[in-house]
mmCIF file of C-alpha atoms in Angstrom:
data_model
loop_
_atom_site.group_PDB
_atom_site.id
_atom_site.type_symbol
_atom_site.label_atom_id
_atom_site.label_comp_id
_atom_site.label_asym_id
_atom_site.label_seq_id
_atom_site.Cartn_x
_atom_site.Cartn_y
_atom_site.Cartn_z
ATOM 1 C CA PHE A 1 172.788 106.592 -42.788
ATOM 2 C CA PHE A 2 173.904 105.752 -39.390
ATOM 3 C CA GLU A 3 176.780 103.239 -38.132
ATOM 4 C CA ILE A 4 175.330 101.983 -34.619
ATOM 5 C CA PHE A 5 177.772 100.029 -32.812
ATOM 6 C CA SER A 6 177.346 100.948 -29.016
ATOM 7 C CA GLY A 7 175.162 102.711 -26.332
ATOM 8 C CA ILE A 8 175.246 105.827 -24.269
ATOM 9 C CA ASP A 9 178.112 107.879 -23.062
ATOM 10 C CA ILE A 10 178.271 106.688 -19.230
ATOM 11 C CA GLU A 11 180.430 109.348 -18.322
ATOM 12 C CA HIS A 12 178.048 111.830 -19.471
ATOM 13 C CA LEU A 13 175.599 110.159 -17.390
ATOM 14 C CA SER A 14 177.872 110.777 -14.398
ATOM 15 C CA THR A 15 178.098 114.215 -15.188
ATOM 16 C CA VAL A 16 174.408 114.880 -15.060
ATOM 17 C CA ALA A 17 174.196 113.102 -12.208
ATOM 18 C CA ALA A 18 176.535 115.003 -10.520
ATOM 19 C CA GLU A 19 175.107 118.329 -11.442
ATOM 20 C CA SER A 20 171.761 117.521 -10.228
ATOM 21 C CA VAL A 21 172.904 116.279 -6.820
ATOM 22 C CA GLU A 22 174.313 119.708 -6.356
ATOM 23 C CA ILE A 23 170.603 121.261 -6.571
ATOM 24 C CA ASP A 24 169.248 121.279 -2.825
ATOM 25 C CA ASP A 25 165.555 121.673 -3.830
ATOM 26 C CA ILE A 26 163.985 118.751 -4.983
ATOM 27 C CA ALA A 27 161.345 119.829 -7.242
ATOM 28 C CA ARG A 28 164.360 122.296 -9.008
ATOM 29 C CA ARG A 29 166.367 118.844 -9.168
ATOM 30 C CA ALA A 30 163.251 117.063 -10.895
ATOM 31 C CA LEU A 31 162.872 120.171 -13.198
ATOM 32 C CA HIS A 32 166.644 119.897 -14.015
ATOM 33 C CA VAL A 33 166.560 116.090 -14.939
ATOM 34 C CA ARG A 34 163.445 116.578 -16.622
ATOM 35 C CA SER A 35 165.131 119.064 -19.115
ATOM 36 C CA MET A 36 168.069 117.113 -19.676
ATOM 37 C CA ILE A 37 165.793 114.063 -20.693
ATOM 38 C CA GLN A 38 164.080 116.352 -23.109
ATOM 39 C CA ARG A 39 167.180 117.395 -24.779
ATOM 40 C CA THR A 40 168.187 113.993 -25.159
ATOM 41 C CA GLN A 41 164.755 112.535 -26.485
ATOM 42 C CA GLU A 42 164.943 115.812 -28.919
ATOM 43 C CA SER A 43 168.144 114.738 -30.077
ATOM 44 C CA LEU A 44 167.061 111.312 -31.128
ATOM 45 C CA ARG A 45 163.819 112.104 -32.106
ATOM 46 C CA ALA A 46 165.395 114.436 -34.798
ATOM 47 C CA VAL A 47 166.514 111.213 -36.402
ATOM 48 C CA ASP A 48 162.640 110.135 -36.599
ATOM 49 C CA LYS A 49 161.439 113.548 -37.665
ATOM 50 C CA CYS A 50 164.097 113.662 -40.439
ATOM 51 C CA GLU A 51 162.035 113.982 -43.599
ATOM 52 C CA LYS A 52 164.489 111.832 -45.556
ATOM 53 C CA PRO A 53 164.905 108.129 -44.739
ATOM 54 C CA VAL A 54 167.460 106.873 -42.590
ATOM 55 C CA ILE A 55 169.185 103.665 -42.648
ATOM 56 C CA ALA A 56 170.886 102.232 -39.594
ATOM 57 C CA ALA A 57 173.567 100.085 -39.938
ATOM 58 C CA ILE A 58 174.185 97.993 -36.686
ATOM 59 C CA HIS A 59 177.344 95.847 -35.850
ATOM 60 C CA GLY A 60 179.292 94.914 -32.770
ATOM 61 C CA TYR A 61 177.528 96.026 -29.694
ATOM 62 C CA CYS A 62 174.006 97.778 -29.711
ATOM 63 C CA ILE A 63 173.078 98.403 -26.015
ATOM 64 C CA GLY A 64 170.687 100.798 -24.446
ATOM 65 C CA ALA A 65 170.685 104.020 -26.251
ATOM 66 C CA GLY A 66 172.289 102.188 -29.264
ATOM 67 C CA ILE A 67 168.668 100.644 -29.530
ATOM 68 C CA ASP A 68 166.852 103.852 -28.922
ATOM 69 C CA LEU A 69 168.885 105.530 -31.782
ATOM 70 C CA SER A 70 168.202 102.536 -34.088
ATOM 71 C CA ALA A 71 164.592 102.719 -33.090
ATOM 72 C CA SER A 72 164.230 106.115 -34.512
ATOM 73 C CA CYS A 73 165.484 105.039 -37.943
ATOM 74 C CA ASP A 74 163.634 103.784 -40.789
ATOM 75 C CA ILE A 75 165.541 100.750 -42.187
ATOM 76 C CA ARG A 76 167.730 98.724 -39.802
ATOM 77 C CA TYR A 77 170.224 96.510 -40.973
ATOM 78 C CA SER A 78 172.677 94.499 -38.927
ATOM 79 C CA SER A 79 175.774 92.153 -39.233
ATOM 80 C CA ARG A 80 175.598 88.782 -38.031
ATOM 81 C CA ASP A 81 177.713 89.063 -34.908
ATOM 82 C CA THR A 82 176.010 92.010 -33.442
ATOM 83 C CA THR A 83 174.690 91.743 -29.636
ATOM 84 C CA PHE A 84 171.719 93.729 -28.544
ATOM 85 C CA SER A 85 170.364 94.412 -25.031
ATOM 86 C CA ILE A 86 167.853 96.930 -24.025
ATOM 87 C CA LYS A 87 169.742 97.737 -20.864
ATOM 88 C CA GLU A 88 167.889 100.397 -18.936
ATOM 89 C CA VAL A 89 166.082 97.883 -16.246
ATOM 90 C CA ASP A 90 169.600 96.717 -15.354
ATOM 91 C CA ILE A 91 170.581 100.451 -14.501
ATOM 92 C CA GLY A 92 167.307 101.040 -12.656
ATOM 93 C CA LEU A 93 165.308 103.050 -14.911
ATOM 94 C CA ALA A 94 162.629 102.775 -17.783
ATOM 95 C CA ALA A 95 163.871 103.610 -21.440
ATOM 96 C CA ASP A 96 162.913 107.089 -21.966
ATOM 97 C CA VAL A 97 164.595 107.874 -25.419
ATOM 98 C CA GLY A 98 162.962 105.707 -27.917
ATOM 99 C CA SER A 99 162.832 102.128 -27.174
ATOM 100 C CA LEU A 100 159.533 101.995 -25.125
ATOM 101 C CA GLN A 101 157.834 104.793 -27.226
ATOM 102 C CA ILE A 102 158.663 103.909 -30.670
ATOM 103 C CA LEU A 103 159.414 100.469 -31.315
ATOM 104 C CA PRO A 104 156.100 98.966 -29.766
ATOM 105 C CA LYS A 105 154.787 100.737 -33.036
ATOM 106 C CA SER A 106 156.593 98.350 -35.038
ATOM 107 C CA ILE A 107 157.605 95.225 -33.702
ATOM 108 C CA THR A 108 156.115 91.957 -34.379
ATOM 109 C CA ASP A 109 156.703 89.915 -31.119
ATOM 110 C CA HIS A 110 155.164 91.790 -28.227
ATOM 111 C CA GLY A 111 155.488 89.037 -25.747
ATOM 112 C CA LEU A 112 159.372 88.409 -26.591
ATOM 113 C CA PHE A 113 159.779 92.164 -26.859
ATOM 114 C CA ARG A 114 158.558 92.479 -23.136
ATOM 115 C CA GLU A 115 160.585 89.465 -22.250
ATOM 116 C CA LEU A 116 163.950 91.260 -23.299
ATOM 117 C CA VAL A 117 162.703 94.793 -21.911
ATOM 118 C CA PHE A 118 162.135 93.414 -18.181
ATOM 119 C CA THR A 119 165.279 91.172 -18.135
ATOM 120 C CA SER A 120 167.788 93.264 -19.953
ATOM 121 C CA ARG A 121 169.328 90.136 -21.348
ATOM 122 C CA THR A 122 171.337 89.938 -24.383
ATOM 123 C CA PHE A 123 170.261 88.775 -27.642
ATOM 124 C CA ASP A 124 171.400 87.972 -31.087
ATOM 125 C CA THR A 125 170.429 89.155 -34.715
ATOM 126 C CA ASN A 126 167.770 86.039 -34.875
ATOM 127 C CA GLU A 127 165.802 87.543 -31.753
ATOM 128 C CA ALA A 128 166.152 90.942 -33.067
ATOM 129 C CA GLN A 129 164.894 89.872 -36.395
ATOM 130 C CA GLN A 130 161.970 87.972 -34.745
ATOM 131 C CA ILE A 131 160.764 90.892 -33.030
ATOM 132 C CA GLY A 132 161.185 93.250 -35.831
ATOM 133 C CA LEU A 133 164.030 95.308 -34.674
ATOM 134 C CA ILE A 134 166.257 94.391 -37.924
ATOM 135 C CA SER A 135 165.066 93.637 -41.328
ATOM 136 C CA ARG A 136 168.241 92.330 -42.792
ATOM 137 C CA VAL A 137 171.284 90.322 -41.569
ATOM 138 C CA PHE A 138 174.844 90.346 -43.044
ATOM 139 C CA ASP A 139 177.796 87.954 -42.604
ATOM 140 C CA THR A 140 180.235 91.000 -42.420
ATOM 141 C CA ARG A 141 180.405 94.582 -41.131
ATOM 142 C CA GLU A 142 181.911 95.219 -44.709
ATOM 143 C CA ALA A 143 178.740 93.699 -46.565
ATOM 144 C CA LEU A 144 176.588 95.394 -44.205
ATOM 145 C CA LEU A 145 178.037 98.738 -44.915
ATOM 146 C CA ASP A 146 177.892 97.820 -48.886
ATOM 147 C CA ALA A 147 174.409 96.897 -48.424
ATOM 148 C CA ALA A 148 173.218 99.958 -46.391
ATOM 149 C CA ILE A 149 174.925 102.452 -48.949
ATOM 150 C CA SER A 150 173.509 100.580 -51.963
ATOM 151 C CA LEU A 151 170.303 100.935 -50.675
ATOM 152 C CA ALA A 152 170.915 104.678 -49.975
ATOM 153 C CA ASN A 153 171.767 104.904 -53.626
ATOM 154 C CA VAL A 154 168.659 103.071 -54.844
ATOM 155 C CA ILE A 155 166.424 105.747 -52.562
ATOM 156 C CA ALA A 156 168.243 108.684 -53.758
ATOM 157 C CA CYS A 157 167.314 107.849 -57.153
ATOM 158 C CA LYS A 158 163.943 108.364 -56.402
ATOM 159 C CA SER A 159 161.768 111.195 -56.497
ATOM 160 C CA PRO A 160 162.458 113.164 -53.682
ATOM 161 C CA ILE A 161 159.047 114.275 -53.524
ATOM 162 C CA ALA A 162 157.702 110.849 -53.625
ATOM 163 C CA VAL A 163 160.190 109.306 -50.959
ATOM 164 C CA GLN A 164 160.037 112.217 -48.403
ATOM 165 C CA GLY A 165 156.139 112.527 -48.817
ATOM 166 C CA SER A 166 156.119 108.764 -48.010
ATOM 167 C CA LYS A 167 158.058 109.025 -45.007
ATOM 168 C CA ILE A 168 156.114 111.916 -43.736
ATOM 169 C CA ASN A 169 152.841 109.815 -44.460
ATOM 170 C CA LEU A 170 154.335 106.578 -42.826
ATOM 171 C CA ASN A 171 155.212 108.702 -39.319
ATOM 172 C CA TYR A 172 151.764 110.399 -39.728
ATOM 173 C CA ALA A 173 150.311 106.916 -39.963
ATOM 174 C CA ARG A 174 151.614 105.227 -37.215
ATOM 175 C CA ASP A 175 150.398 108.125 -34.769
ATOM 176 C CA HIS A 176 146.984 108.619 -36.038
ATOM 177 C CA THR A 177 143.757 106.795 -36.941
ATOM 178 C CA VAL A 178 142.959 105.293 -40.223
ATOM 179 C CA ASP A 179 140.405 108.254 -41.189
ATOM 180 C CA ASP A 180 143.010 110.806 -40.046
ATOM 181 C CA ASN A 181 145.517 109.150 -42.288
ATOM 182 C CA PHE A 182 143.237 109.147 -45.379
ATOM 183 C CA THR A 183 142.489 112.990 -44.472
ATOM 184 C CA PHE A 184 146.100 113.909 -44.068
ATOM 185 C CA VAL A 185 147.040 112.338 -47.437
ATOM 186 C CA ARG A 186 144.277 113.714 -49.486
ATOM 187 C CA THR A 187 145.279 117.171 -48.302
ATOM 188 C CA TRP A 188 149.100 116.614 -48.936
ATOM 189 C CA ASN A 189 148.738 115.029 -52.345
ATOM 190 C CA SER A 190 146.199 117.696 -53.661
ATOM 191 C CA ALA A 191 149.455 119.804 -53.819
ATOM 192 C CA MET A 192 152.147 117.018 -54.406
ATOM 193 C CA LEU A 193 150.380 115.419 -57.354
ATOM 194 C CA LEU A 194 151.009 118.736 -58.990
ATOM 195 C CA THR A 195 154.961 117.813 -59.424
ATOM 196 C CA GLU A 196 156.732 117.503 -62.641
ATOM 197 C CA ASP A 197 158.241 114.067 -61.279
ATOM 198 C CA ILE A 198 154.996 112.357 -62.132
ATOM 199 C CA VAL A 199 155.168 113.139 -65.875
ATOM 200 C CA LYS A 200 158.867 112.441 -66.035
ATOM 201 C CA ASN A 201 158.494 109.035 -64.379
ATOM 202 C CA LEU A 202 155.281 108.245 -66.538
ATOM 203 C CA MET A 203 157.555 109.326 -69.981
ATOM 204 C CA THR A 204 160.504 107.035 -68.804
ATOM 205 C CA THR A 205 158.330 104.162 -67.961
ATOM 206 C CA SER A 206 156.687 104.380 -71.283
ATOM 207 C CA VAL A 207 160.279 104.447 -73.112
ATOM 208 C CA SER A 208 161.380 101.900 -71.124
ATOM 209 C CA ASN A 209 158.650 99.629 -72.079
ATOM 210 C CA GLU A 210 158.708 100.261 -75.605
ATOM 211 C CA LYS A 211 162.348 99.451 -75.614
#
């Protein structure tokens, strides 16, 4: 799981900006910046594309790129004292590494989400939960980490075939039509239903019920 408590490295942004200024041709400068954005996007998308579930444990300040990174995670927990901000508008740009690309697929209050994007104002865990950015809130950082680790242990005890298959299908479903999703899972399970995990789990359940 990821422990998220900050945002992007401003010094890194300054270095990238300085490098681009040294390029005289405006088209080449644009290509340089585009390549930099793509590398950053790919580094965060790697979390979203990871076939294993990723849990975010968010505390302290979750600003800008911190929200982008959390958007790429499957499950997001937070401590109660966390402060959030989708900060990119204040810097002078549109968020380009996750917040505006992934979150609109899953948030529950689009009006409030747009307000937070357009104003860059800080918001607390109540509003974060209201828009669906986080699913659970804990009183302390310690309780948050304990819960995240406990959840990871529960998931780790499940069949990896079932868990990883579920994530792959959930991500596919997010980006495709219902008909496409049924076709995809039909093809997927035509192979995955052959796993021995199903027989073992059914036997375990049967023995447990008998007891």
